[in-house]
PDB file of C-alpha atoms in Angstrom:
ATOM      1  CA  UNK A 325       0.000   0.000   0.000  1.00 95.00           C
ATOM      2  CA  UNK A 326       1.101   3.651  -0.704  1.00 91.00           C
ATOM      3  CA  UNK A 327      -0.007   6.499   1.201  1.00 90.00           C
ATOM      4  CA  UNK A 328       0.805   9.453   0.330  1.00 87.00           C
ATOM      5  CA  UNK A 329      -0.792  13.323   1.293  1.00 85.00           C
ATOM      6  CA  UNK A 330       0.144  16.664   3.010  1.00 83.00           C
ATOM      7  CA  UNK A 331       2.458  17.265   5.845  1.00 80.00           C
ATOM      8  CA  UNK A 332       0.089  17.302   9.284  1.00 82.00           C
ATOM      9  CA  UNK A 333      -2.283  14.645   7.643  1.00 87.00           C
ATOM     10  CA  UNK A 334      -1.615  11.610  10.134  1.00 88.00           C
ATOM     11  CA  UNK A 335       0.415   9.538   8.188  1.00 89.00           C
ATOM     12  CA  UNK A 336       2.272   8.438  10.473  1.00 88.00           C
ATOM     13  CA  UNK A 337       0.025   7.873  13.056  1.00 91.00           C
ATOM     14  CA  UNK A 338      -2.315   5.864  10.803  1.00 94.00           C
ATOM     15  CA  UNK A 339      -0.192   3.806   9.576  1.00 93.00           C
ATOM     16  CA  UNK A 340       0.882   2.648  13.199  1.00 94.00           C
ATOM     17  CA  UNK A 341      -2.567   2.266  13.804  1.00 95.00           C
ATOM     18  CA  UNK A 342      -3.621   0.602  11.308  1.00 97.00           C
ATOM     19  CA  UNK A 343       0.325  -1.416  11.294  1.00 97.00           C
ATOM     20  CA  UNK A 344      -0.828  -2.724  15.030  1.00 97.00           C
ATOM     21  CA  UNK A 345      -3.849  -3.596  13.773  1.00 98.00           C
ATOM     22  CA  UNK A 346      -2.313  -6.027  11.106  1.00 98.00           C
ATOM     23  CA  UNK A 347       0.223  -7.295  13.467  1.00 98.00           C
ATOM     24  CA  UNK A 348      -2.582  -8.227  16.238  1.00 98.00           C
ATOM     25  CA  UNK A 349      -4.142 -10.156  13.214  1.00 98.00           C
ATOM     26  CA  UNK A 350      -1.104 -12.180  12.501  1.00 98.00           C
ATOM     27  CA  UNK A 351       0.445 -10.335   9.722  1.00 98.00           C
ATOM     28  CA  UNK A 352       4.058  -9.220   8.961  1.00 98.00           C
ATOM     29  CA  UNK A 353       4.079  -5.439   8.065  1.00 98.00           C
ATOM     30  CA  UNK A 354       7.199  -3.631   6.899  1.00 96.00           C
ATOM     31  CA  UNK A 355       7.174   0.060   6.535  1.00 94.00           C
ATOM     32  CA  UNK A 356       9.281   2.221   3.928  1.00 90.00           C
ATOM     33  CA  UNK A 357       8.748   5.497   5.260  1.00 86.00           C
ATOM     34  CA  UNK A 358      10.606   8.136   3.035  1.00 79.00           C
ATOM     35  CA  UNK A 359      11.908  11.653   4.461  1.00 69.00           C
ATOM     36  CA  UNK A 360      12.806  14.712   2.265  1.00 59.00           C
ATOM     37  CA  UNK A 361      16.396  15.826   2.054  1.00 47.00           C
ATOM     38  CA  UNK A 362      17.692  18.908   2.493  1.00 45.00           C
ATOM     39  CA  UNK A 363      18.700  20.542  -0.692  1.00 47.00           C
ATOM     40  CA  UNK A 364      21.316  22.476   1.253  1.00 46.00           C
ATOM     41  CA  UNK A 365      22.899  20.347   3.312  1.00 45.00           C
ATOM     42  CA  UNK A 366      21.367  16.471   1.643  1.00 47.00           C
ATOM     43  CA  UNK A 367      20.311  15.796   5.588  1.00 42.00           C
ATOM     44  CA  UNK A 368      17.528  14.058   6.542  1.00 39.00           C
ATOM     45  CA  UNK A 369      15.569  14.179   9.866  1.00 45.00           C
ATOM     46  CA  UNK A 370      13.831  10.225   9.455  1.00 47.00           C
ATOM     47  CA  UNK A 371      12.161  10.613  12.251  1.00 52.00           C
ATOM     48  CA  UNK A 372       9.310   8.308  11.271  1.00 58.00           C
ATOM     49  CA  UNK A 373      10.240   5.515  13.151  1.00 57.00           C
ATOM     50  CA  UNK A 374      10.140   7.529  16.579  1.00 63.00           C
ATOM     51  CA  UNK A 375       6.232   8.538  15.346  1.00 70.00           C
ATOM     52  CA  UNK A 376       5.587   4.850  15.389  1.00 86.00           C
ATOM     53  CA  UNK A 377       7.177   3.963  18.652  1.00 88.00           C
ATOM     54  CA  UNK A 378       4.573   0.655  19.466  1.00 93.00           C
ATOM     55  CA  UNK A 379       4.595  -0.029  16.318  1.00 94.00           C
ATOM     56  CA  UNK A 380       8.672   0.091  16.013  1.00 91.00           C
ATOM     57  CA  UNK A 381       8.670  -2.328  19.262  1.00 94.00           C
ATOM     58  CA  UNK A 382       6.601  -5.028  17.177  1.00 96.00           C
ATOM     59  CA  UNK A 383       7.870  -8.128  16.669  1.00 97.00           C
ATOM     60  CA  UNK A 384       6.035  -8.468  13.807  1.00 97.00           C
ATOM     61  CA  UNK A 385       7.125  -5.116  11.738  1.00 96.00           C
ATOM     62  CA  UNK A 386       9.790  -3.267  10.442  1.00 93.00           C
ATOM     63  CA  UNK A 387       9.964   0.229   9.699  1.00 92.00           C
ATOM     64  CA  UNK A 388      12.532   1.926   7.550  1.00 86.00           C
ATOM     65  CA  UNK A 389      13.278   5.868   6.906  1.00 81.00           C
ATOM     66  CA  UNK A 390      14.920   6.510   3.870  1.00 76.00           C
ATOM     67  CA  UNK A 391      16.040   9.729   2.821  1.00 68.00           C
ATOM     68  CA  UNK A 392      14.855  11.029  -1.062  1.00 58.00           C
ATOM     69  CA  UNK A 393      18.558  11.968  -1.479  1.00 51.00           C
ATOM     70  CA  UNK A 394      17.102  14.890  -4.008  1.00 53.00           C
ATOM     71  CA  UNK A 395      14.850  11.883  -5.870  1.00 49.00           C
ATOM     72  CA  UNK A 396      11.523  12.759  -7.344  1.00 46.00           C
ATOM     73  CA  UNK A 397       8.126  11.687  -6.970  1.00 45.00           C
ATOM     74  CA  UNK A 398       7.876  11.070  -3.210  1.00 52.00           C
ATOM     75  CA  UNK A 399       9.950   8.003  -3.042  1.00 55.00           C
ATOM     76  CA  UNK A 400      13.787   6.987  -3.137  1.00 59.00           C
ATOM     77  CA  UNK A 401      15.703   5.768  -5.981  1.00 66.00           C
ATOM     78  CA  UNK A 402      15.295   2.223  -4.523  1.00 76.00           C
ATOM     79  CA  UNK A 403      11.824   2.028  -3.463  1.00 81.00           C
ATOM     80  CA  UNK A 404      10.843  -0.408  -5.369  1.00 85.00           C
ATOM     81  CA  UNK A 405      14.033  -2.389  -5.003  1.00 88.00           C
ATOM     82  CA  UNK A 406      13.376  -2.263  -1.201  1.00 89.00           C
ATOM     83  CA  UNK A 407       9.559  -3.491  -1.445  1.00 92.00           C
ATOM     84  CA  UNK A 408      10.701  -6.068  -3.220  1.00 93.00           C
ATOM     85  CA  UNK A 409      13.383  -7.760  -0.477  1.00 94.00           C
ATOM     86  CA  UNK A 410      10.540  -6.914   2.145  1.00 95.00           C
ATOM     87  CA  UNK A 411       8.182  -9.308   0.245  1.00 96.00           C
ATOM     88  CA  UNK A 412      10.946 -11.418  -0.017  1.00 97.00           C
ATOM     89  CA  UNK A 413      11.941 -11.200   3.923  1.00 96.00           C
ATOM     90  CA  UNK A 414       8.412 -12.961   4.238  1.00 97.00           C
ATOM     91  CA  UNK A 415       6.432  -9.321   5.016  1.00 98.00           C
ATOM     92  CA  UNK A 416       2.931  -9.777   3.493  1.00 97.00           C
ATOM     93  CA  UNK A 417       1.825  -6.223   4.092  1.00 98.00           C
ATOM     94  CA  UNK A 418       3.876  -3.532   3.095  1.00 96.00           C
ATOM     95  CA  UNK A 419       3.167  -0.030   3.547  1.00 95.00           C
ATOM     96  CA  UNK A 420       5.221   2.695   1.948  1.00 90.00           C
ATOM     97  CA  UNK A 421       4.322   6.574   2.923  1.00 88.00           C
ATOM     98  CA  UNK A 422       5.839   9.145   0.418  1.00 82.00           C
ATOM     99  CA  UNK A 423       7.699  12.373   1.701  1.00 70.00           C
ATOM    100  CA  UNK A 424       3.982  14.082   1.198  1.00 64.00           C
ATOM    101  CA  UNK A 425       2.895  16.559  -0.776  1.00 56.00           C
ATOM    102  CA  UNK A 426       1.185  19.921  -0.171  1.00 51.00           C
ATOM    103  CA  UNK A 427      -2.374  21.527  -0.849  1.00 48.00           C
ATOM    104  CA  UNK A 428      -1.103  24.545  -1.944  1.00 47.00           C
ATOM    105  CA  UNK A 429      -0.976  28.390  -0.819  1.00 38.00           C
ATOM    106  CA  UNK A 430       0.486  29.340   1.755  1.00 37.00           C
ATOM    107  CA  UNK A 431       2.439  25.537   1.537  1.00 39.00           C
ATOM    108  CA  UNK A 432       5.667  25.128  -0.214  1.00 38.00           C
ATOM    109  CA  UNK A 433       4.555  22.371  -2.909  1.00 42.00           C
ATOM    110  CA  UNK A 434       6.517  19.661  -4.066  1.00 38.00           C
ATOM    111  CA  UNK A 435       4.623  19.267  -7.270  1.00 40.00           C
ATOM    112  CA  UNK A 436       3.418  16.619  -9.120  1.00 46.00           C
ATOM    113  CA  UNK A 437       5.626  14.133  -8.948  1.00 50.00           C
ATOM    114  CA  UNK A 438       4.434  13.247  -5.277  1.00 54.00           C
ATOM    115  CA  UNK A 439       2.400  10.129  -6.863  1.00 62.00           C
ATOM    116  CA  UNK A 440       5.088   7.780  -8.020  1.00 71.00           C
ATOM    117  CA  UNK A 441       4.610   5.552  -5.517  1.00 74.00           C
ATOM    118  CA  UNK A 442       1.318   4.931  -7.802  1.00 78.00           C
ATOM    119  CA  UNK A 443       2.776   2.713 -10.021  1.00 80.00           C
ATOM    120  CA  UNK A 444       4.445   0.373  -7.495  1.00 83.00           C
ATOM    121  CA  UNK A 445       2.158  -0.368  -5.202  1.00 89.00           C
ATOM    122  CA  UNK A 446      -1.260  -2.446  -5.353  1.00 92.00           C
ATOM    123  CA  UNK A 447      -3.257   0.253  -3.721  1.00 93.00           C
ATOM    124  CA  UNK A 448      -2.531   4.028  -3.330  1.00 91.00           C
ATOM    125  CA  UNK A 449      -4.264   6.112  -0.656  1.00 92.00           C
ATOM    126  CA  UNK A 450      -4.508   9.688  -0.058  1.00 90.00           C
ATOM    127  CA  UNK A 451      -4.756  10.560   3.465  1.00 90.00           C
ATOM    128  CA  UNK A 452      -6.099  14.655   3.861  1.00 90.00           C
ATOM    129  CA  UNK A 453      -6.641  16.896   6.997  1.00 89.00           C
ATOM    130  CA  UNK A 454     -10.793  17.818   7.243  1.00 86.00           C
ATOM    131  CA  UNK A 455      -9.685  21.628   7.611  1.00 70.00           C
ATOM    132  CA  UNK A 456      -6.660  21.769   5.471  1.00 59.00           C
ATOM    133  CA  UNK A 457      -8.657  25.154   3.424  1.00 53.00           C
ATOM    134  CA  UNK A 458      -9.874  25.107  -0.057  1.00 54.00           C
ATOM    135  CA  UNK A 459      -8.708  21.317  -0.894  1.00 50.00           C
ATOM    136  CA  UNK A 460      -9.940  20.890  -4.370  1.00 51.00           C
ATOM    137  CA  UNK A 461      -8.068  23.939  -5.548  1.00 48.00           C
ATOM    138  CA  UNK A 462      -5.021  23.615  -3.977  1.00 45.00           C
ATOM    139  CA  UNK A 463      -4.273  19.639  -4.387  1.00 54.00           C
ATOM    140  CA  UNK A 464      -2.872  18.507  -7.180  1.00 56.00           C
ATOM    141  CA  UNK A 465      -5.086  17.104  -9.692  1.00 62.00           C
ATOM    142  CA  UNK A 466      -2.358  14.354 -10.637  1.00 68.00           C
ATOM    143  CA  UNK A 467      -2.245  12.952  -7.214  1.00 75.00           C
ATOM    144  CA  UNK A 468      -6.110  12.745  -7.194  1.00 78.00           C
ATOM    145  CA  UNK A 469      -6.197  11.108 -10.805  1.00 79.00           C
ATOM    146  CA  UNK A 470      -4.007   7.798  -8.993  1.00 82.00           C
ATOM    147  CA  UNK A 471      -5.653   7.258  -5.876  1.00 87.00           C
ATOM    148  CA  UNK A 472      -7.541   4.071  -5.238  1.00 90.00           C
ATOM    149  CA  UNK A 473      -8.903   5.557  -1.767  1.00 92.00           C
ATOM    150  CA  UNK A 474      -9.409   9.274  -0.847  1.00 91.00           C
ATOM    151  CA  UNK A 475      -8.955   9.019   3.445  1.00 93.00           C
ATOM    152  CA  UNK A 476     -10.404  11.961   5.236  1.00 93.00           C
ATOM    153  CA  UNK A 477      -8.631  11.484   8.419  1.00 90.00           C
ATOM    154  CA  UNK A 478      -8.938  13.373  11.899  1.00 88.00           C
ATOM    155  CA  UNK A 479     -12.544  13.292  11.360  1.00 88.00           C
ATOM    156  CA  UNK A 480     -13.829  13.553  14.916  1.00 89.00           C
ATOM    157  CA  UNK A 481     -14.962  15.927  17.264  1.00 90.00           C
ATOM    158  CA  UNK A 482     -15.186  19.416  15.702  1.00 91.00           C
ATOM    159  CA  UNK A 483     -13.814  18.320  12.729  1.00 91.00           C
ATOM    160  CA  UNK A 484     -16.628  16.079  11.719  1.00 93.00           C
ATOM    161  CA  UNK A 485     -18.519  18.471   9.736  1.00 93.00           C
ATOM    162  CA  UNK A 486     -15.895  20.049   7.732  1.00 91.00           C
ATOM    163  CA  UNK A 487     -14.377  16.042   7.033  1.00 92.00           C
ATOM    164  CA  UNK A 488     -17.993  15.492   5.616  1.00 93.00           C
ATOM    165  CA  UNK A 489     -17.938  18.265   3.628  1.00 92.00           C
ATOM    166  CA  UNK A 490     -14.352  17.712   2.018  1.00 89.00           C
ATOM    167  CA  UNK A 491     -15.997  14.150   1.524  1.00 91.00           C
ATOM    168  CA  UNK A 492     -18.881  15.405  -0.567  1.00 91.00           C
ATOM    169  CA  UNK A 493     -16.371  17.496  -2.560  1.00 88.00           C
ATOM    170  CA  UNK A 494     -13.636  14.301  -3.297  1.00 87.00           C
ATOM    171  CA  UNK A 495     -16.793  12.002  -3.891  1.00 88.00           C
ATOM    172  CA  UNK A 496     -18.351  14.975  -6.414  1.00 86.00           C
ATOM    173  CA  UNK A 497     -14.401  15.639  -8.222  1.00 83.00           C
ATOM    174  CA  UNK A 498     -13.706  11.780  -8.187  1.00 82.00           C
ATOM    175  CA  UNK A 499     -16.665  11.108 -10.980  1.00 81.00           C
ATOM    176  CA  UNK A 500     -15.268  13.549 -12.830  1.00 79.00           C
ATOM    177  CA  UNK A 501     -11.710  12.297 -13.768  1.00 74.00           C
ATOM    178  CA  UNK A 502     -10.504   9.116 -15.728  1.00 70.00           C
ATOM    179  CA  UNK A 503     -11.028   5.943 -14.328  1.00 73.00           C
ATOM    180  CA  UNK A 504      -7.457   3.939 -14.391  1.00 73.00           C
ATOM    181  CA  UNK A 505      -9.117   0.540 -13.521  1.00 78.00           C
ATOM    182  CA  UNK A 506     -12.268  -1.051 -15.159  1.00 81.00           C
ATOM    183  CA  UNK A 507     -12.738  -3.202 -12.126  1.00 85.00           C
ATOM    184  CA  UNK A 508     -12.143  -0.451  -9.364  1.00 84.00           C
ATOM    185  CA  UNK A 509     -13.565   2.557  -8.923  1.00 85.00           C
ATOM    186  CA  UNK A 510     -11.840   5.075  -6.505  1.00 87.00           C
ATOM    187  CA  UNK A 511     -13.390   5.646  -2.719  1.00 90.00           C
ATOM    188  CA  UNK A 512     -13.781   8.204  -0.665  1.00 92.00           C
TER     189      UNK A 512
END
């Protein structure tokens, strides 16, 4: 699975949620959780793995940070590579989250390219903030074209109307674009 979608969306946090979940049912999950380098300096912070601290304790998973190492389209040179050996290391689930990409003004956005994940994956989700502003015009319409699932996440408490709302609006855009399955249709 990819998941891919703004900085502040939950990614993290879902996936140890939902990486706990798989591991209490038996599964093997490895994470491929991807940082951004500096540009300056090449750095990287990977701090993923201390977001997913019960999850990193599992038995049962494996998380690794990789740095993009200036590589576009959300992912590292050797994504794919790495997905690979984790299916091979006996992992049945495998979860990759992308560096993330933004929803526009006033966010710095990494373009288009965010969605390569797409094409190595089985299923791509896009995990979005309820209250993230004016989400149809600022996301990309690339990254929206590729997912399987739309997530509205953080939907609870005073959030729950505007996640329903940003709902209505992914379900209304989703019918308009190109379907890239004939046996799937994109959820929201």
């Amino acid at each position: 699975l990819g998941l891919s979608g703004p900085p502040g969306a939950g990614k993290s946090t879902f996936i140890e949620c939902f990486g706990k979940m798989l591991t209490e049912r038996k599964h093997k999950v490895s994470v491929l959780a991807v940082d951004p380098s500096s540009s300056t300096s090449g750095g990287s912070l990977l701090g993923d793995k201390t977001r997913m601290t019960e999850l990193s304790r599992d038995m049962n998973a494996y998380i690794r940070p990789s740095p993009t190492r200036g590589t576009l389209g959300g992912v590292t040179r050797t994504t794919n590579e790495a997905i690979l050996l984790c299916e091979g290391g006996g992992y049945d689930v495998v979860l990759v989250e992308t560096v993330g990409m933004c929803l526009g003004f006033p966010f710095n956005c990494v373009g288009q390219s965010e969605f390569a994940v797409a094409d190595m994956v089985d299923m791509f989700i896009l995990l979005l903030p309820p209250a993230g502003g004016d989400e149809l015009q600022g996301i990309k319409r690339g990254i929206i074209e590729m997912a399987d699932l739309v997530a509205i996440n953080k939907a609870d408490g005073d959030l729950v109307v505007a996640a329903r709302r940003i709902q209505a609006e992914y379900i209304s855009a989703m019918k308009l674009l190109r379907k890239r399955s004939k046996v799937w249709r994109p959820k929201v």
